[in-house]
Amino acid sequence: MGKPSDLSQSTSRMKAPATPVVFVHGAFCGGWAFDAFREPFEAAGFETHAPNLPHHERGADLEQLAQTGLKDYAKAVAHYVRTLRAPPVLVGHSLGGLVSQLAAMHAPIAGLVLLAPSAPWGVPPTTLDEQSHQFGLSLLGDYWRRPVPPDYRVARATTLDRLEREDARRTFARFVPESGRAIREAVQWWADHSMASQAPVYRISAPVLALAGGKDRVNPSSTVRRVIARFPGTQAHFHEFPEMSHWLVGEPEAPDVAKMTLQWLTACGITTKPARKKKPLTLFSWGESSAGA
């Protein structure tokens, strides 16, 4: 099983440590979101980690949360990465996908997996749902100055919509408040003069995989394609799960998402064994390169 999500690392006698996998959760969540999703990675022999972003634990200081932005999240993830025995694969879901892109600019990583990621600064929305979400935030007043509590009605309609009612309620019960500042920096990035969500691709050298749900109303597949199209050549690959929505880590097809990610890691030469010659990604037939996105 994976190690506890803290910064302490036991010493290892391995000459070539296995590549760790670090899961980065999205808004209103915690590392618990990957409890089931990480199991196939552990079964494959990967050392897994699922830390909480700053102030996302139960009983967190909400005043501190309100003052925390995307750069603080990314800094925390980058610091966590540097404590590991080897450069990890970052697997980020939703807002965590954006945070992972930001962290990848400042810490060595072996790969970057984006699950329905929030778009970085400069990538415009592609759907009316995204535009309505931006407008809806404007109705909350100066929400960026305070923590935003989770809303079951919104979560049930946009994120947990493919879960059974009891599963949705059980999952939502674990949600925590989110930083309004971080939400604004991600969703209304055009209003953020600090450009906190800016993630220029030339500063990310690792291979990238993006997976999206065809029924996602939060970060739709069409926008995720735009995120991936920013990367040059065959650095990034994309795949859509037509029947899935936003909760890629917990919907019925989540094991398929994990399986595809593991296949991609193998194709990239990222395994639990000592480094070996990488397989050419041209043989990785199921995905699309950024050139075709």
Short mmCIF file of C-alpha atoms in Angstrom, two decimals:
data_model
loop_
_atom_site.label_atom_id
_atom_site.label_comp_id
_atom_site.label_asym_id
_atom_site.label_seq_id
_atom_site.Cartn_x
_atom_site.Cartn_y
_atom_site.Cartn_z
CA MET A 1 0.00 0.00 0.00
CA GLY A 2 1.04 3.61 -0.45
CA LYS A 3 2.71 5.58 2.27
CA PRO A 4 0.82 7.95 4.57
CA SER A 5 0.39 11.42 3.12
CA ASP A 6 3.01 13.26 5.12
CA LEU A 7 6.46 14.62 4.39
CA SER A 8 8.40 11.94 6.27
CA GLN A 9 10.13 9.43 4.02
CA SER A 10 11.83 6.25 5.18
CA THR A 11 15.27 5.50 3.81
CA SER A 12 15.53 3.04 0.95
CA ARG A 13 18.28 0.63 -0.09
CA MET A 14 17.07 0.58 -3.67
CA LYS A 15 19.71 1.73 -6.14
CA ALA A 16 17.02 2.90 -8.53
CA PRO A 17 13.92 3.93 -6.53
CA ALA A 18 10.55 3.29 -8.10
CA THR A 19 8.74 6.27 -9.55
CA PRO A 20 6.23 7.61 -6.98
CA VAL A 21 2.76 8.74 -8.00
CA VAL A 22 1.37 11.84 -6.28
CA PHE A 23 -2.36 12.48 -6.56
CA VAL A 24 -3.50 16.11 -6.29
CA HIS A 25 -7.16 16.61 -5.44
CA GLY A 26 -9.56 19.23 -6.70
CA ALA A 27 -11.62 21.99 -5.10
CA PHE A 28 -13.62 21.25 -1.93
CA CYS A 29 -11.90 17.86 -1.60
CA GLY A 30 -8.91 16.20 0.06
CA GLY A 31 -6.55 13.34 -0.56
CA TRP A 32 -9.40 11.00 0.38
CA ALA A 33 -10.86 11.53 -3.12
CA PHE A 34 -8.27 9.03 -4.43
CA ASP A 35 -8.81 6.32 -1.79
CA ALA A 36 -10.21 3.85 -4.33
CA PHE A 37 -8.67 5.32 -7.48
CA ARG A 38 -5.09 4.84 -6.26
CA GLU A 39 -5.55 1.11 -5.55
CA PRO A 40 -4.72 -0.09 -9.11
CA PHE A 41 -1.50 1.95 -8.99
CA GLU A 42 -0.51 0.34 -5.70
CA ALA A 43 -1.40 -3.10 -7.09
CA ALA A 44 0.93 -2.36 -10.01
CA GLY A 45 3.73 -1.66 -7.52
CA PHE A 46 3.77 2.14 -7.49
CA GLU A 47 4.38 4.06 -4.30
CA THR A 48 1.40 6.40 -4.03
CA HIS A 49 0.79 9.63 -2.15
CA ALA A 50 -2.38 11.70 -1.82
CA PRO A 51 -1.64 14.75 0.36
CA ASN A 52 -4.16 17.42 1.23
CA LEU A 53 -3.70 20.85 -0.26
CA PRO A 54 -3.12 23.55 2.38
CA HIS A 55 -6.07 24.04 4.78
CA HIS A 56 -8.19 21.26 3.30
CA GLU A 57 -8.35 19.09 6.38
CA ARG A 58 -11.35 18.97 8.71
CA GLY A 59 -11.22 21.82 11.21
CA ALA A 60 -8.80 23.87 9.11
CA ASP A 61 -8.31 27.57 9.78
CA LEU A 62 -10.79 29.13 7.35
CA GLU A 63 -9.22 32.56 7.67
CA GLN A 64 -5.95 31.09 6.46
CA LEU A 65 -7.79 29.25 3.70
CA ALA A 66 -9.36 32.49 2.49
CA GLN A 67 -5.90 34.01 2.07
CA THR A 68 -4.52 31.03 0.15
CA GLY A 69 -4.28 31.07 -3.63
CA LEU A 70 -3.20 28.80 -6.48
CA LYS A 71 0.46 29.73 -6.13
CA ASP A 72 0.36 28.64 -2.49
CA TYR A 73 -1.18 25.32 -3.49
CA ALA A 74 1.44 24.79 -6.20
CA LYS A 75 4.27 25.74 -3.86
CA ALA A 76 3.06 23.17 -1.32
CA VAL A 77 2.89 20.42 -3.97
CA ALA A 78 6.33 21.33 -5.36
CA HIS A 79 7.78 21.18 -1.84
CA TYR A 80 6.16 17.79 -1.26
CA VAL A 81 7.61 16.50 -4.54
CA ARG A 82 11.13 17.48 -3.51
CA THR A 83 10.89 15.33 -0.36
CA LEU A 84 10.37 12.15 -2.38
CA ARG A 85 13.12 9.70 -3.34
CA ALA A 86 12.60 10.18 -7.07
CA PRO A 87 10.75 12.59 -9.38
CA PRO A 88 7.11 11.49 -9.30
CA VAL A 89 4.23 11.37 -11.69
CA LEU A 90 1.72 14.06 -10.75
CA VAL A 91 -1.92 13.04 -11.22
CA GLY A 92 -4.21 16.03 -10.74
CA HIS A 93 -8.01 16.07 -10.85
CA SER A 94 -10.02 19.19 -11.70
CA LEU A 95 -8.49 22.17 -9.85
CA GLY A 96 -5.72 19.76 -8.85
CA GLY A 97 -4.96 19.34 -12.56
CA LEU A 98 -4.26 23.06 -12.79
CA VAL A 99 -2.26 23.04 -9.54
CA SER A 100 -0.23 20.13 -10.91
CA GLN A 101 0.63 22.13 -14.03
CA LEU A 102 1.78 25.03 -11.86
CA ALA A 103 3.82 22.73 -9.60
CA ALA A 104 5.42 21.04 -12.64
CA MET A 105 7.05 24.36 -13.50
CA HIS A 106 8.99 24.38 -10.23
CA ALA A 107 9.79 20.76 -9.34
CA PRO A 108 11.22 17.78 -11.21
CA ILE A 109 8.55 15.28 -12.29
CA ALA A 110 8.53 12.15 -14.43
CA GLY A 111 5.09 12.67 -15.91
CA LEU A 112 1.92 14.74 -15.67
CA VAL A 113 -1.58 13.26 -15.78
CA LEU A 114 -4.49 15.72 -15.95
CA LEU A 115 -7.94 14.35 -15.10
CA ALA A 116 -10.63 16.82 -16.23
CA PRO A 117 -8.23 19.66 -15.39
CA SER A 118 -9.16 23.27 -14.83
CA ALA A 119 -7.73 25.38 -17.63
CA PRO A 120 -4.76 27.68 -17.01
CA TRP A 121 -4.69 31.41 -17.60
CA GLY A 122 -5.50 32.37 -21.18
CA VAL A 123 -7.47 29.26 -22.18
CA PRO A 124 -11.04 30.48 -22.83
CA PRO A 125 -14.19 28.46 -22.11
CA THR A 126 -15.77 26.48 -24.92
CA THR A 127 -19.29 25.86 -23.57
CA LEU A 128 -22.28 27.76 -22.22
CA ASP A 129 -22.02 25.73 -19.00
CA GLU A 130 -18.57 27.16 -18.31
CA GLN A 131 -19.76 30.68 -19.05
CA SER A 132 -22.77 30.25 -16.77
CA HIS A 133 -20.50 29.05 -13.97
CA GLN A 134 -18.42 32.19 -14.35
CA PHE A 135 -21.56 34.33 -14.25
CA GLY A 136 -22.89 32.43 -11.23
CA LEU A 137 -19.74 33.21 -9.27
CA SER A 138 -20.26 36.92 -9.93
CA LEU A 139 -23.58 36.67 -8.06
CA LEU A 140 -21.72 35.67 -4.88
CA GLY A 141 -20.33 39.16 -4.36
CA ASP A 142 -16.72 39.44 -3.21
CA TYR A 143 -16.43 35.67 -2.77
CA TRP A 144 -12.68 35.82 -3.47
CA ARG A 145 -12.16 37.43 -0.06
CA ARG A 146 -13.58 34.50 1.92
CA PRO A 147 -13.87 30.72 2.05
CA VAL A 148 -16.65 29.26 -0.07
CA PRO A 149 -18.67 26.43 1.53
CA PRO A 150 -19.55 23.37 -0.58
CA ASP A 151 -23.07 23.31 -2.02
CA TYR A 152 -24.73 19.90 -2.37
CA ARG A 153 -27.14 21.05 -5.07
CA VAL A 154 -24.30 22.32 -7.24
CA ALA A 155 -22.09 19.30 -6.56
CA ARG A 156 -24.92 16.89 -7.33
CA ALA A 157 -25.72 18.63 -10.61
CA THR A 158 -22.20 19.07 -11.94
CA THR A 159 -19.71 16.77 -10.20
CA LEU A 160 -21.43 13.83 -8.51
CA ASP A 161 -24.19 13.56 -11.11
CA ARG A 162 -23.38 9.99 -12.17
CA LEU A 163 -23.22 8.54 -8.67
CA GLU A 164 -26.11 6.81 -6.96
CA ARG A 165 -27.90 9.08 -4.52
CA GLU A 166 -26.45 7.47 -1.38
CA ASP A 167 -22.95 7.41 -2.86
CA ALA A 168 -23.27 11.07 -3.79
CA ARG A 169 -24.39 12.04 -0.29
CA ARG A 170 -21.65 9.97 1.31
CA THR A 171 -19.02 11.57 -0.92
CA PHE A 172 -20.34 15.09 -0.44
CA ALA A 173 -20.26 14.63 3.34
CA ARG A 174 -16.47 14.66 3.08
CA PHE A 175 -16.32 17.93 1.13
CA VAL A 176 -14.71 20.95 2.83
CA PRO A 177 -14.75 24.71 2.15
CA GLU A 178 -12.60 26.05 -0.67
CA SER A 179 -10.61 29.25 -1.02
CA GLY A 180 -12.65 31.84 -2.89
CA ARG A 181 -9.38 33.41 -3.97
CA ALA A 182 -8.21 30.16 -5.60
CA ILE A 183 -11.58 29.68 -7.30
CA ARG A 184 -11.46 33.15 -8.81
CA GLU A 185 -7.87 32.71 -9.98
CA ALA A 186 -8.91 29.51 -11.77
CA VAL A 187 -12.43 30.17 -13.03
CA GLN A 188 -12.39 33.94 -13.56
CA TRP A 189 -8.72 34.09 -14.51
CA TRP A 190 -9.33 37.09 -16.77
CA ALA A 191 -10.12 39.14 -13.65
CA ASP A 192 -6.89 38.12 -11.89
CA HIS A 193 -4.22 40.67 -12.71
CA SER A 194 -1.57 38.58 -10.92
CA MET A 195 -2.13 35.82 -13.51
CA ALA A 196 -1.77 33.21 -10.77
CA SER A 197 -3.02 30.40 -13.02
CA GLN A 198 -0.52 31.07 -15.80
CA ALA A 199 1.25 27.82 -16.79
CA PRO A 200 3.39 28.33 -19.92
CA VAL A 201 4.06 24.98 -21.56
CA TYR A 202 7.73 25.72 -22.28
CA ARG A 203 8.32 25.38 -18.54
CA ILE A 204 6.85 21.86 -18.43
CA SER A 205 9.14 19.27 -19.99
CA ALA A 206 7.53 16.03 -18.79
CA PRO A 207 5.19 13.94 -20.95
CA VAL A 208 1.53 14.83 -20.43
CA LEU A 209 -1.67 12.80 -20.54
CA ALA A 210 -5.09 14.47 -20.32
CA LEU A 211 -8.31 12.51 -19.78
CA ALA A 212 -11.77 14.05 -19.95
CA GLY A 213 -15.41 13.07 -19.63
CA GLY A 214 -17.69 13.56 -22.61
CA LYS A 215 -20.52 14.66 -20.29
CA ASP A 216 -18.42 16.92 -18.06
CA ARG A 217 -20.11 20.28 -17.45
CA VAL A 218 -17.36 21.68 -15.20
CA ASN A 219 -14.24 21.23 -17.34
CA PRO A 220 -15.65 19.90 -20.60
CA SER A 221 -13.74 17.76 -23.03
CA SER A 222 -13.60 20.54 -25.63
CA THR A 223 -11.80 22.85 -23.20
CA VAL A 224 -9.42 20.11 -22.05
CA ARG A 225 -8.53 19.64 -25.72
CA ARG A 226 -7.56 23.31 -25.82
CA VAL A 227 -5.36 22.84 -22.77
CA ILE A 228 -3.55 19.95 -24.44
CA ALA A 229 -3.27 21.69 -27.83
CA ARG A 230 -0.90 24.19 -26.17
CA PHE A 231 1.83 21.54 -25.84
CA PRO A 232 4.23 21.03 -28.77
CA GLY A 233 4.60 17.94 -30.92
CA THR A 234 3.80 14.63 -29.26
CA GLN A 235 4.55 15.76 -25.70
CA ALA A 236 0.87 15.53 -24.74
CA HIS A 237 -1.84 12.97 -25.42
CA PHE A 238 -5.59 13.19 -24.94
CA HIS A 239 -8.44 10.74 -24.52
CA GLU A 240 -12.15 11.23 -23.87
CA PHE A 241 -14.43 8.86 -21.99
CA PRO A 242 -17.75 9.64 -23.71
CA GLU A 243 -20.08 8.45 -20.92
CA MET A 244 -18.20 9.99 -18.01
CA SER A 245 -18.83 13.31 -16.27
CA HIS A 246 -16.49 15.28 -14.00
CA TRP A 247 -15.84 12.86 -11.12
CA LEU A 248 -13.38 10.74 -13.09
CA VAL A 249 -11.87 9.35 -9.89
CA GLY A 250 -15.11 7.89 -8.56
CA GLU A 251 -17.60 7.17 -11.31
CA PRO A 252 -18.33 3.56 -12.35
CA GLU A 253 -15.70 3.77 -15.12
CA ALA A 254 -12.97 5.09 -12.81
CA PRO A 255 -11.08 1.75 -12.99
CA ASP A 256 -10.88 2.24 -16.77
CA VAL A 257 -9.38 5.70 -16.22
CA ALA A 258 -6.77 4.21 -13.90
CA LYS A 259 -6.05 1.37 -16.34
CA MET A 260 -5.53 3.77 -19.23
CA THR A 261 -3.22 5.90 -17.12
CA LEU A 262 -1.15 2.85 -16.21
CA GLN A 263 -0.93 1.87 -19.87
CA TRP A 264 0.29 5.35 -20.73
CA LEU A 265 2.91 5.22 -17.98
CA THR A 266 4.19 1.95 -19.41
CA ALA A 267 4.30 3.42 -22.92
CA CYS A 268 6.34 6.31 -21.54
CA GLY A 269 8.75 3.90 -19.87
CA ILE A 270 7.59 4.93 -16.40
CA THR A 271 7.36 1.72 -14.39
CA THR A 272 7.98 0.41 -10.89
CA LYS A 273 11.20 -1.21 -12.10
CA PRO A 274 14.59 0.42 -12.80
CA ALA A 275 14.62 2.70 -15.83
CA ARG A 276 14.48 1.00 -19.18
CA LYS A 277 14.37 2.09 -22.79
CA LYS A 278 11.19 4.02 -23.48
CA LYS A 279 8.65 2.75 -25.93
CA PRO A 280 7.91 5.13 -28.82
CA LEU A 281 4.64 6.92 -28.20
CA THR A 282 3.73 6.42 -31.85
CA LEU A 283 2.72 2.90 -30.84
CA PHE A 284 0.37 4.29 -28.21
CA SER A 285 -2.59 3.99 -30.53
CA TRP A 286 -5.56 4.79 -28.28
CA GLY A 287 -4.70 8.40 -27.48
CA GLU A 288 -4.44 11.56 -29.52
CA SER A 289 -1.31 13.68 -29.60
CA SER A 290 -1.55 17.40 -28.98
CA ALA A 291 -1.16 17.94 -32.71
CA GLY A 292 -4.50 16.29 -33.28
CA ALA A 293 -6.29 17.90 -30.38
#
